[in-house]
Coordinates of C-alpha atoms in Angstrom, one line a residue:
X179 CA 0.0 0.0 0.0
X180 CA 1.1 3.6 -0.7
X181 CA 1.0 6.4 1.8
X182 CA -2.2 7.6 0.1
X183 CA -5.1 7.5 2.5
X184 CA -8.4 5.9 1.7
X185 CA -10.2 9.3 1.6
X186 CA -7.5 10.8 -0.6
X187 CA -7.9 7.9 -3.0
X188 CA -11.6 8.5 -3.1
X189 CA -11.1 12.3 -3.6
X190 CA -8.8 11.5 -6.5
X191 CA -11.5 9.5 -8.3
X192 CA -14.0 12.2 -7.7
X193 CA -11.7 14.8 -9.2
X194 CA -11.1 12.7 -12.3
X195 CA -14.9 12.2 -12.8
X196 CA -15.6 15.9 -12.3
X197 CA -13.0 16.7 -15.0
X198 CA -14.6 14.2 -17.3
X199 CA -18.2 15.4 -16.7
X200 CA -19.6 17.6 -19.5
X201 CA -22.7 18.6 -17.4
X202 CA -24.9 17.3 -20.2
X203 CA -27.6 16.3 -17.7
X204 CA -28.3 12.9 -19.3
X205 CA -27.8 11.2 -15.9
X206 CA -30.5 13.4 -14.4
X207 CA -32.8 12.7 -17.3
X208 CA -32.5 9.0 -16.9
X209 CA -32.9 9.0 -13.1
X210 CA -36.3 7.6 -11.8
X211 CA -35.8 9.5 -8.5
X212 CA -36.2 12.9 -10.1
X213 CA -40.0 13.1 -10.4
X214 CA -40.9 11.6 -6.9
X215 CA -38.2 13.9 -5.4
X216 CA -40.2 16.9 -6.7
X217 CA -37.4 18.3 -8.9
X218 CA -38.7 17.4 -12.4
X219 CA -39.2 21.1 -13.2
X220 CA -35.5 21.9 -12.7
X221 CA -33.1 21.8 -15.7
X222 CA -31.1 18.6 -15.7
X223 CA -27.9 20.5 -16.5
X224 CA -28.5 22.8 -13.6
X225 CA -29.0 19.8 -11.2
X226 CA -25.7 18.1 -12.3
X227 CA -23.9 21.4 -12.2
X228 CA -25.1 21.9 -8.7
X229 CA -23.8 18.5 -7.7
X230 CA -20.4 19.4 -9.0
X231 CA -20.6 22.6 -7.0
X232 CA -21.3 20.7 -3.8
X233 CA -18.4 18.3 -4.5
X234 CA -16.1 21.3 -4.9
X235 CA -16.9 22.5 -1.4
X236 CA -20.0 24.7 -1.8
X237 CA -23.6 24.4 -0.8
X238 CA -25.1 23.9 -4.2
X239 CA -28.7 24.6 -5.1
X240 CA -31.6 22.9 -3.3
X241 CA -32.6 20.8 -6.3
X242 CA -29.1 19.2 -6.5
X243 CA -29.2 18.5 -2.8
X244 CA -32.6 16.9 -3.2
X245 CA -31.4 14.7 -6.1
X246 CA -28.5 13.4 -4.1
X247 CA -30.6 12.7 -1.0
X248 CA -33.2 10.8 -3.2
X249 CA -30.7 8.5 -4.8
X250 CA -32.2 4.9 -4.9
X251 CA -29.1 3.5 -6.5
X252 CA -31.1 2.4 -9.6
X253 CA -28.0 2.7 -11.8
X254 CA -29.8 4.2 -14.8
X255 CA -27.5 7.2 -14.6
X256 CA -24.4 5.0 -15.2
X257 CA -25.9 3.6 -18.4
X258 CA -26.8 7.1 -19.6
X259 CA -23.3 8.6 -19.3
X260 CA -21.1 8.6 -22.4
X261 CA -18.0 9.8 -20.7
X262 CA -17.1 7.0 -18.3
X263 CA -18.4 8.9 -15.2
X264 CA -20.2 7.0 -12.5
X265 CA -22.9 9.5 -11.4
X266 CA -24.1 7.0 -8.7
X267 CA -20.7 7.2 -7.0
X268 CA -20.7 11.0 -7.3
X269 CA -24.0 11.2 -5.6
X270 CA -22.8 9.0 -2.8
X271 CA -19.8 11.4 -2.4
X272 CA -22.2 14.3 -2.6
X273 CA -24.2 13.0 0.4
X274 CA -20.9 12.7 2.3
X275 CA -20.0 16.2 1.4
X276 CA -23.3 17.4 2.7
X277 CA -23.0 15.3 5.9
X278 CA -19.6 16.9 6.5
X279 CA -21.0 20.4 6.3
X280 CA -23.8 19.5 8.7
X281 CA -21.7 18.1 11.6
X282 CA -18.1 17.5 12.7
X283 CA -16.4 14.1 12.5
X284 CA -16.9 13.1 16.2
X285 CA -20.6 13.5 15.9
X286 CA -20.8 11.7 12.5
X287 CA -18.7 8.8 13.9
X288 CA -20.9 8.5 17.0
X289 CA -24.1 8.4 14.9
X290 CA -22.6 5.8 12.4
X291 CA -21.3 3.6 15.2
X292 CA -24.8 3.7 16.9
X293 CA -26.4 2.7 13.7
X294 CA -23.9 -0.1 13.1
X295 CA -24.4 -1.5 16.6
X296 CA -28.1 -1.4 16.3
X297 CA -28.0 -3.1 12.9
X298 CA -25.5 -5.7 14.2
X299 CA -27.8 -6.5 17.2
X300 CA -30.8 -6.9 15.0
X301 CA -29.0 -9.1 12.5
X302 CA -27.5 -11.3 15.2
X303 CA -30.7 -11.6 17.2
X304 CA -33.0 -12.4 14.3
X305 CA -30.6 -15.0 13.0
X306 CA -30.3 -16.6 16.5
X307 CA -34.1 -16.7 16.8
X308 CA -34.2 -18.9 13.7
X309 CA -31.0 -21.0 13.7
X310 CA -29.1 -23.2 16.1
X311 CA -25.3 -23.0 16.6
X312 CA -24.4 -25.6 14.0
X313 CA -26.3 -23.8 11.2
X314 CA -25.0 -20.4 12.2
X315 CA -21.5 -21.9 11.9
X316 CA -22.3 -23.0 8.4
X317 CA -23.2 -19.4 7.6
X318 CA -19.8 -18.2 8.7
X319 CA -20.9 -17.0 12.2
X320 CA -19.8 -17.9 15.7
X321 CA -16.3 -19.5 15.7
X322 CA -16.4 -19.9 11.9
X323 CA -16.1 -16.2 11.5
X324 CA -12.5 -16.4 12.6
X325 CA -11.6 -19.8 11.1
X326 CA -9.3 -20.2 8.1
X327 CA -9.8 -23.2 5.8
X328 CA -6.9 -25.8 5.6
X329 CA -7.2 -25.7 1.8
X330 CA -8.0 -22.5 -0.2
X331 CA -11.6 -22.8 -1.6
X332 CA -12.6 -22.2 -5.2
X333 CA -14.5 -19.1 -4.1
X334 CA -15.4 -16.9 -1.1
X335 CA -19.2 -16.6 -0.7
X336 CA -19.8 -13.2 0.9
X337 CA -23.3 -12.9 2.4
X338 CA -23.2 -9.4 3.7
X339 CA -25.0 -8.8 6.9
X340 CA -28.8 -8.5 6.5
X341 CA -29.5 -11.7 4.6
X342 CA -28.8 -13.4 7.9
X343 CA -32.2 -12.1 9.0
X344 CA -33.8 -14.3 6.3
X345 CA -31.3 -17.2 6.6
X346 CA -33.2 -19.7 4.4
X347 CA -32.1 -17.6 1.4
X348 CA -28.4 -17.8 2.2
X349 CA -28.7 -21.5 3.1
X350 CA -30.3 -22.3 -0.2
X351 CA -27.5 -20.4 -2.0
X352 CA -25.0 -22.7 -0.2
X353 CA -27.0 -25.8 -1.0
X354 CA -27.1 -24.9 -4.7
X355 CA -23.3 -24.3 -4.7
X356 CA -22.9 -27.7 -3.1
X357 CA -25.0 -29.3 -5.9
X358 CA -22.8 -27.5 -8.5
X359 CA -19.7 -29.0 -6.9
X360 CA -17.8 -25.8 -6.1
X361 CA -16.0 -25.3 -2.8
X362 CA -16.3 -22.0 -0.9
X363 CA -15.7 -20.3 2.4
X364 CA -18.6 -18.3 3.8
X365 CA -17.9 -14.8 5.1
X366 CA -20.3 -12.1 6.2
X367 CA -22.2 -10.7 9.1
X368 CA -21.1 -7.8 11.3
X369 CA -17.6 -9.2 11.7
X370 CA -17.0 -8.9 7.9
X371 CA -18.8 -5.6 7.3
X372 CA -18.5 -3.6 4.1
X373 CA -18.5 -0.3 6.0
X374 CA -21.5 1.1 4.2
X375 CA -23.1 2.4 7.5
X376 CA -20.0 4.4 8.2
X377 CA -19.7 5.6 4.6
X378 CA -23.3 6.8 4.4
X379 CA -22.8 8.5 7.8
X380 CA -19.9 10.5 6.6
X381 CA -17.2 8.6 8.5
X382 CA -15.1 7.8 5.4
X383 CA -11.9 6.9 7.3
X384 CA -13.7 4.3 9.5
X385 CA -15.6 2.9 6.4
X386 CA -12.2 2.5 4.6
X387 CA -10.7 0.6 7.6
X388 CA -13.7 -1.7 7.9
X389 CA -13.9 -2.3 4.2
X390 CA -10.2 -2.9 3.8
X391 CA -10.2 -5.4 6.7
X392 CA -13.0 -7.4 5.1
X393 CA -11.3 -7.2 1.7
X394 CA -8.1 -8.7 3.1
X395 CA -10.0 -11.6 4.7
X396 CA -11.8 -12.3 1.4
X397 CA -8.6 -12.3 -0.8
X398 CA -7.7 -16.0 -0.4
X399 CA -9.6 -18.1 -2.8
X400 CA -8.1 -20.2 -5.6
X401 CA -10.0 -18.3 -8.3
X402 CA -9.4 -14.8 -6.9
X403 CA -13.1 -14.3 -7.0
X404 CA -15.7 -13.5 -4.4
X405 CA -19.4 -14.4 -5.0
X406 CA -21.6 -11.8 -3.3
X407 CA -25.2 -11.9 -2.3
X408 CA -26.1 -8.4 -0.9
X409 CA -26.4 -5.8 -3.7
X410 CA -25.7 -2.9 -1.2
X411 CA -22.4 -4.6 -0.3
X412 CA -21.6 -5.3 -3.9
X413 CA -22.0 -1.6 -4.8
X414 CA -20.0 -0.5 -1.8
X415 CA -17.1 -2.8 -2.6
X416 CA -17.0 -2.5 -6.4
X417 CA -17.8 1.2 -6.7
X418 CA -16.1 2.6 -3.6
X419 CA -13.8 0.4 -1.5
X420 CA -12.0 -1.8 -4.1
X421 CA -11.3 1.1 -6.6
X422 CA -9.8 3.1 -3.7
X423 CA -7.7 0.2 -2.5
X424 CA -6.5 -0.4 -6.1
X425 CA -5.5 3.3 -6.3
X426 CA -3.7 3.0 -3.0
X427 CA -1.8 -0.2 -3.8
X428 CA -1.8 -0.5 -7.5
X429 CA -3.5 -3.9 -7.6
X430 CA -7.1 -5.1 -7.6
X431 CA -7.6 -7.6 -4.7
X432 CA -10.2 -9.7 -6.4
X433 CA -13.2 -9.7 -8.7
X434 CA -16.7 -9.8 -7.1
X435 CA -19.6 -11.5 -8.9
X436 CA -23.3 -11.3 -7.8
X437 CA -24.7 -14.8 -7.0
X438 CA -27.3 -14.9 -9.7
X439 CA -24.7 -13.9 -12.4
X440 CA -22.5 -16.7 -11.0
X441 CA -25.4 -19.1 -11.5
X442 CA -26.1 -17.7 -15.0
X443 CA -22.4 -18.4 -15.9
X444 CA -23.2 -22.1 -15.0
X445 CA -26.6 -22.1 -16.6
X446 CA -26.0 -25.3 -18.6
X447 CA -24.9 -27.2 -15.5
X448 CA -27.7 -25.7 -13.4
X449 CA -30.3 -26.7 -16.1
X450 CA -29.3 -30.4 -15.6
X451 CA -30.1 -30.1 -11.9
X452 CA -33.5 -28.4 -12.5
X453 CA -35.3 -31.7 -12.9
X454 CA -38.4 -31.4 -10.9
X455 CA -41.5 -29.6 -12.3
X456 CA -42.7 -26.6 -10.3
X457 CA -46.1 -25.7 -11.7
X458 CA -46.6 -22.1 -10.9
X459 CA -47.6 -18.9 -12.6
X460 CA -45.3 -16.2 -11.1
X461 CA -44.3 -12.6 -11.3
X462 CA -40.8 -11.3 -10.5
X463 CA -40.3 -8.4 -8.1
X464 CA -37.5 -6.4 -9.8
X465 CA -34.8 -3.9 -8.8
X466 CA -32.3 -3.2 -11.6
X467 CA -29.5 -1.5 -9.6
X468 CA -26.8 -4.2 -10.3
X469 CA -26.6 -4.7 -14.1
X470 CA -27.7 -8.0 -15.4
X471 CA -29.0 -9.5 -12.2
X472 CA -32.8 -9.2 -12.9
X473 CA -32.2 -10.6 -16.5
X474 CA -30.3 -13.5 -14.9
X475 CA -33.2 -14.0 -12.4
X476 CA -35.7 -14.2 -15.2
X477 CA -33.6 -16.6 -17.3
X478 CA -33.1 -18.9 -14.3
X479 CA -36.8 -18.9 -13.4
X480 CA -37.8 -19.7 -17.0
X481 CA -35.4 -22.7 -17.0
X482 CA -37.4 -24.3 -14.2
X483 CA -39.9 -26.9 -15.7
X484 CA -43.5 -25.8 -15.2
X485 CA -42.8 -22.1 -14.4
X486 CA -44.8 -19.5 -16.3
X487 CA -43.3 -16.0 -15.8
X488 CA -45.8 -13.2 -16.1
X489 CA -44.8 -9.5 -16.7
X490 CA -46.8 -7.1 -14.5
X491 CA -45.7 -4.0 -16.4
X492 CA -44.7 -2.2 -13.1
X493 CA -41.8 0.2 -12.7
X494 CA -38.5 -1.4 -11.7
X495 CA -36.3 1.0 -9.8
X496 CA -33.7 1.1 -7.1
X497 CA -31.0 -1.3 -5.9
X498 CA -33.2 -3.3 -3.6
X499 CA -36.4 -2.4 -1.6
X500 CA -34.4 -1.0 1.3
X501 CA -32.9 1.7 -1.0
X502 CA -36.3 3.1 -1.8
X503 CA -36.7 4.3 1.8
X504 CA -35.3 7.7 0.8
X505 CA -38.7 8.3 -1.0
X506 CA -41.2 6.6 1.4
X507 CA -44.5 7.6 -0.2
X508 CA -43.2 6.6 -3.6
X509 CA -42.1 3.3 -2.2
X510 CA -45.4 2.5 -0.7
X511 CA -47.2 3.4 -3.9
X512 CA -44.9 1.1 -5.9
X513 CA -45.5 -1.8 -3.6
X514 CA -49.2 -1.3 -3.4
X515 CA -49.6 -1.1 -7.2
X516 CA -47.4 -4.2 -7.7
X517 CA -49.4 -6.3 -5.2
X518 CA -52.6 -5.3 -6.9
X519 CA -51.2 -6.0 -10.4
X520 CA -50.1 -9.4 -9.2
X521 CA -53.6 -10.1 -7.9
X522 CA -55.2 -8.9 -11.1
X523 CA -52.8 -11.2 -13.1
X524 CA -53.9 -14.2 -11.1
X525 CA -50.3 -15.3 -10.2
X526 CA -49.6 -18.1 -7.8
X527 CA -46.6 -16.2 -6.3
X528 CA -44.8 -12.9 -6.4
X529 CA -41.1 -13.8 -6.4
X530 CA -38.4 -11.7 -4.7
X531 CA -34.7 -11.8 -5.4
X532 CA -33.1 -9.8 -2.6
X533 CA -33.5 -10.3 1.2
X534 CA -34.8 -6.8 1.9
X535 CA -37.5 -7.2 -0.7
X536 CA -38.5 -10.5 0.9
X537 CA -38.5 -9.0 4.4
X538 CA -40.7 -6.1 3.4
X539 CA -43.2 -8.1 1.2
X540 CA -43.5 -11.5 2.8
X541 CA -46.2 -10.7 5.4
X542 CA -48.5 -9.3 2.6
X543 CA -49.0 -13.0 1.8
X544 CA -51.6 -12.9 4.5
X545 CA -53.8 -10.3 2.7
X546 CA -53.5 -11.3 -1.0
X547 CA -54.4 -14.5 -3.0
X548 CA -50.9 -15.5 -3.8
X549 CA -47.7 -16.5 -2.1
X550 CA -44.5 -14.4 -1.5
X551 CA -41.5 -16.6 -2.1
X552 CA -37.8 -16.1 -2.9
X553 CA -36.4 -17.0 -6.2
X554 CA -34.0 -19.5 -4.6
X555 CA -36.9 -21.4 -3.1
X556 CA -38.2 -22.2 -6.6
X557 CA -34.7 -23.1 -7.8
X558 CA -34.3 -25.3 -4.8
X559 CA -37.7 -26.9 -5.3
X560 CA -36.8 -28.0 -8.8
X561 CA -33.5 -29.3 -7.6
X562 CA -35.0 -31.2 -4.6
X563 CA -33.7 -28.7 -2.1
X564 CA -35.8 -27.1 0.6
X565 CA -35.2 -24.6 3.4
X566 CA -38.1 -23.5 5.6
X567 CA -38.9 -19.8 5.5
X568 CA -39.0 -19.3 9.3
X569 CA -38.7 -15.5 9.0
X570 CA -42.0 -15.4 7.1
X571 CA -43.6 -17.8 9.5
X572 CA -42.7 -15.7 12.4
X573 CA -43.6 -12.4 10.8
X574 CA -47.1 -13.6 9.8
X575 CA -47.8 -14.1 13.5
X576 CA -47.8 -10.2 13.8
X577 CA -47.4 -10.5 17.6
X578 CA -44.0 -10.0 19.3
X579 CA -45.0 -11.8 22.5
X580 CA -46.2 -14.8 20.5
X581 CA -43.0 -14.9 18.5
X582 CA -40.9 -14.7 21.6
X583 CA -42.9 -17.7 23.1
X584 CA -42.4 -19.6 19.8
X585 CA -38.6 -19.1 19.9
X586 CA -38.1 -20.0 23.5
X587 CA -35.8 -23.0 22.8
X588 CA -33.4 -20.9 20.7
X589 CA -33.6 -17.9 23.1
X590 CA -32.3 -20.3 25.8
X591 CA -29.7 -21.9 23.6
X592 CA -28.1 -18.6 22.7
X593 CA -28.6 -17.1 26.1
X594 CA -30.6 -14.2 24.7
X595 CA -32.4 -11.7 26.9
X596 CA -36.1 -12.2 26.2
X597 CA -36.9 -8.5 26.6
X598 CA -34.1 -7.5 24.1
X599 CA -35.3 -10.2 21.7
X600 CA -38.9 -8.8 21.9
X601 CA -37.6 -5.3 21.2
X602 CA -35.7 -6.5 18.1
X603 CA -38.7 -8.4 16.9
X604 CA -41.0 -5.4 17.3
X605 CA -38.6 -3.0 15.6
X606 CA -36.5 -5.1 13.3
X607 CA -39.1 -7.6 12.1
X608 CA -42.7 -6.3 12.6
X609 CA -41.6 -2.7 12.2
X610 CA -39.9 -3.5 8.9
X611 CA -43.2 -3.0 7.0
X612 CA -43.1 0.1 4.7
X613 CA -46.5 -0.6 3.3
X614 CA -48.9 -1.5 6.2
X615 CA -50.8 -4.7 6.1
X616 CA -54.5 -4.5 5.4

């Protein structure tokens, strides 16, 4: 590594992109956040010019600040740029610039640390309410989080943190990789954080430390590749952390591939394993923020015997459901319209891809005439694999006390405090409901 700091490396990338930007405004024109953010009447060239003004240390106009704050990480801006600029990265850095102007580093660090600790507690508790020690070890938690394999695996499978709240999804990913015959080491959870909480909170130095620590741990597979699940972690690593580390040290530590793109690369082998018919009429809940993933999801689903994939003709925006929280009313409208469209289309199931989509939508199964399932559940069913969706089962109870009572055995096994568990359930599970149930 050179003497260049993480933050200096980021600033260098920002400077190069600002020099390359022509202020044409195409990124603003392509962005699905503009209208719901209430800035559609402002000139796109004025908005992007204002973003550049903020990144150069000034306040910038209100419309530019609103655009940055409303970024859902859809990625349409990246496709629209003809000059090699990543406007999504620039908007992330714009939000950091605004955070720095609002408060000093000690306050930003304190807030980010509080958010990280709260999220870590929720992830750990919700996983422990569903899984015993042995299964947690399989997901790279407990003592497995510090263990090094005797033989380097083909790949590192990086879960991120929040998929551990819906562990059946992560476990199905491992079962599918086992069936494909690849070896892997699982990493993820709070001990292998990508640093996104600190980054968004404006604590760039701490984000760089956490991200670099996780990158070093993930850099030991035979293939030099990391398979990732979480789209938020993927964007944080591939658009922020890894390019900065590469600029610091002159070498790229590894390549990162989203899990569904990894499966699509092995589509022929996967198709041989999709032997059981799954007779279902389904619709796919889509978020296009990582290029190619939704297309891969559709191709994989259509390869399952018996599946009929229906297009609901609904907008597909954002990186995943969680990233739409910057525009809460817009998010509720999108989810409400999609549920109604799925009902009108007479589907058997609305199929999620990412974990935050599944967490937010699964309880709506109670109120609509179709199921909410994850894509990997259908892949698994065709392969003869099954993992029970305990998260949905618990959330459908809609009663924190009842959930605590139903999880008593695991609460005792993990020595959890029942009152703390109840608080996490109320806030982190039942409260994770942007569109209220009927």
